[in-house]
Coordinates of C-alpha atoms in Angstrom, one line a residue:
M1 CA 14.0 -6.1 0.8
S2 CA 12.3 -3.3 2.5
L3 CA 11.6 0.2 1.1
E4 CA 12.9 3.2 2.9
T5 CA 9.9 5.1 1.4
M6 CA 7.6 2.9 3.6
Q7 CA 9.0 4.5 6.8
P8 CA 6.0 6.2 8.3
N9 CA 5.8 10.0 7.7
P10 CA 6.2 11.5 11.2
T11 CA 4.0 14.5 10.4
W12 CA 1.1 12.4 9.1
D13 CA -1.9 13.0 11.3
A14 CA -4.1 9.9 11.9
A15 CA -6.9 12.0 13.4
S16 CA -7.3 13.7 10.0
Y17 CA -7.8 10.3 8.4
E18 CA -9.9 8.6 11.1
D19 CA -12.3 6.8 8.7
A20 CA -9.4 5.3 6.7
V21 CA -7.5 4.2 9.8
D22 CA -10.6 2.7 11.3
T23 CA -11.3 0.7 8.1
L24 CA -7.7 -0.5 7.8
E25 CA -7.7 -1.4 11.5
A26 CA -11.0 -3.4 11.2
H27 CA -9.2 -5.7 8.8
N28 CA -5.7 -5.6 10.2
D29 CA -5.6 -9.3 10.9
D30 CA -7.2 -10.7 7.8
L31 CA -5.5 -8.8 4.9
V32 CA -2.0 -8.8 3.4
Y33 CA -0.6 -5.6 1.7
K34 CA 1.9 -6.3 -1.1
I35 CA 3.6 -3.0 -1.9
W36 CA 5.8 -2.6 -5.0
G37 CA 7.9 0.5 -5.1
G38 CA 11.4 2.0 -5.4
D39 CA 13.2 4.4 -3.2
W40 CA 14.4 6.1 -6.4
C41 CA 10.8 6.7 -7.5
K42 CA 9.4 10.2 -6.9
D43 CA 5.8 9.0 -6.8
C44 CA 6.8 6.4 -4.2
R45 CA 8.7 9.0 -2.1
K46 CA 5.5 11.1 -2.3
L47 CA 2.9 8.5 -1.5
L48 CA 4.3 5.6 0.5
P49 CA 5.4 7.4 3.7
D50 CA 1.8 8.3 4.4
L51 CA 0.7 4.8 3.6
G52 CA 3.3 3.5 6.0
A53 CA 2.0 5.9 8.7
A54 CA -1.6 4.8 8.1
L55 CA -0.8 1.1 8.3
E56 CA 1.1 1.8 11.5
A57 CA -1.8 3.8 13.0
A58 CA -4.1 0.9 12.1
D59 CA -1.9 -1.5 13.9
V60 CA -1.4 -3.7 10.8
P61 CA 1.2 -6.3 11.8
D62 CA 4.5 -6.2 10.1
E63 CA 4.1 -9.7 8.8
R64 CA 1.0 -8.6 6.9
I65 CA 3.0 -5.9 5.0
E66 CA 5.2 -7.1 2.2
E67 CA 7.5 -4.4 0.7
I68 CA 8.9 -5.3 -2.7
A69 CA 11.6 -3.1 -4.2
V70 CA 11.9 -2.9 -7.9
D71 CA 14.8 -1.6 -10.0
E72 CA 14.6 1.5 -12.3
D73 CA 13.3 -0.8 -15.1
K74 CA 10.5 -1.8 -12.7
Q75 CA 11.7 -5.3 -12.4
G76 CA 11.6 -7.3 -9.2
P77 CA 9.9 -10.2 -7.4
G78 CA 6.3 -10.8 -8.4
V79 CA 6.2 -8.1 -11.1
D80 CA 5.2 -10.4 -13.9
E81 CA 3.0 -12.6 -11.7
Y82 CA 1.0 -9.6 -10.5
G83 CA 1.1 -7.6 -13.7
I84 CA 2.9 -4.6 -12.1
E85 CA 3.4 -1.8 -14.6
Y86 CA 3.4 1.3 -12.5
I87 CA 4.8 2.0 -9.0
P88 CA 3.8 2.4 -6.4
T89 CA 1.3 -0.5 -6.7
V90 CA -0.4 -2.0 -3.6
V91 CA -2.2 -5.3 -3.9
V92 CA -4.4 -6.2 -1.0
E93 CA -5.1 -9.9 -0.6
D94 CA -7.1 -12.0 1.8
D95 CA -5.6 -14.9 3.7
G96 CA -6.5 -17.2 0.8
G97 CA -4.3 -15.2 -1.6
N98 CA -7.3 -13.7 -3.4
E99 CA -6.9 -10.1 -4.6
V100 CA -9.4 -7.8 -2.8
T101 CA -8.3 -4.5 -4.3
R102 CA -5.3 -2.8 -5.9
F103 CA -4.0 0.7 -5.7
V104 CA -1.9 2.0 -8.6
E105 CA 0.0 5.3 -8.5
S106 CA -2.4 7.2 -10.8
E107 CA -5.4 7.1 -8.4
D108 CA -6.6 10.6 -7.4
L109 CA -6.7 9.9 -3.6
P110 CA -3.9 9.0 -1.2
P111 CA -3.3 5.2 -1.0
A112 CA -4.6 4.8 2.5
V113 CA -7.8 6.7 1.8
W114 CA -8.3 5.0 -1.6
L115 CA -7.7 1.5 -0.2
A116 CA -10.0 2.1 2.8
E117 CA -12.8 3.2 0.5
Q118 CA -12.3 0.1 -1.7
L119 CA -12.2 -2.2 1.3
E120 CA -15.4 -0.7 2.6
A121 CA -17.1 -1.4 -0.7
E122 CA -15.7 -5.0 -1.1
L123 CA -15.9 -6.4 2.4

């Protein structure tokens, strides 16, 4: 099931986030983004449209983005397996299924910026 909140924000300006887009694009064929959220969730509605726009600007293929909808009790596929407590949560994995980094809703930077910084440090 896809998330409406992952529809790219049409007013998001990739030029303002050039470093983040460049980092995401540099790894667009070797990482998988697993995104847990809910269209009912205000934090998801606030954060995920910009992430969707950043992933689109970085030419991350659709098959490398897995959108996982949870219900209002935060239950859904992979929640227990991945220890999902808060949404949105974005788990970035390599092709071997190893977790590279994880964004959880309470970070103080937008998801694309935070993930790019973590990827720069890890890869």
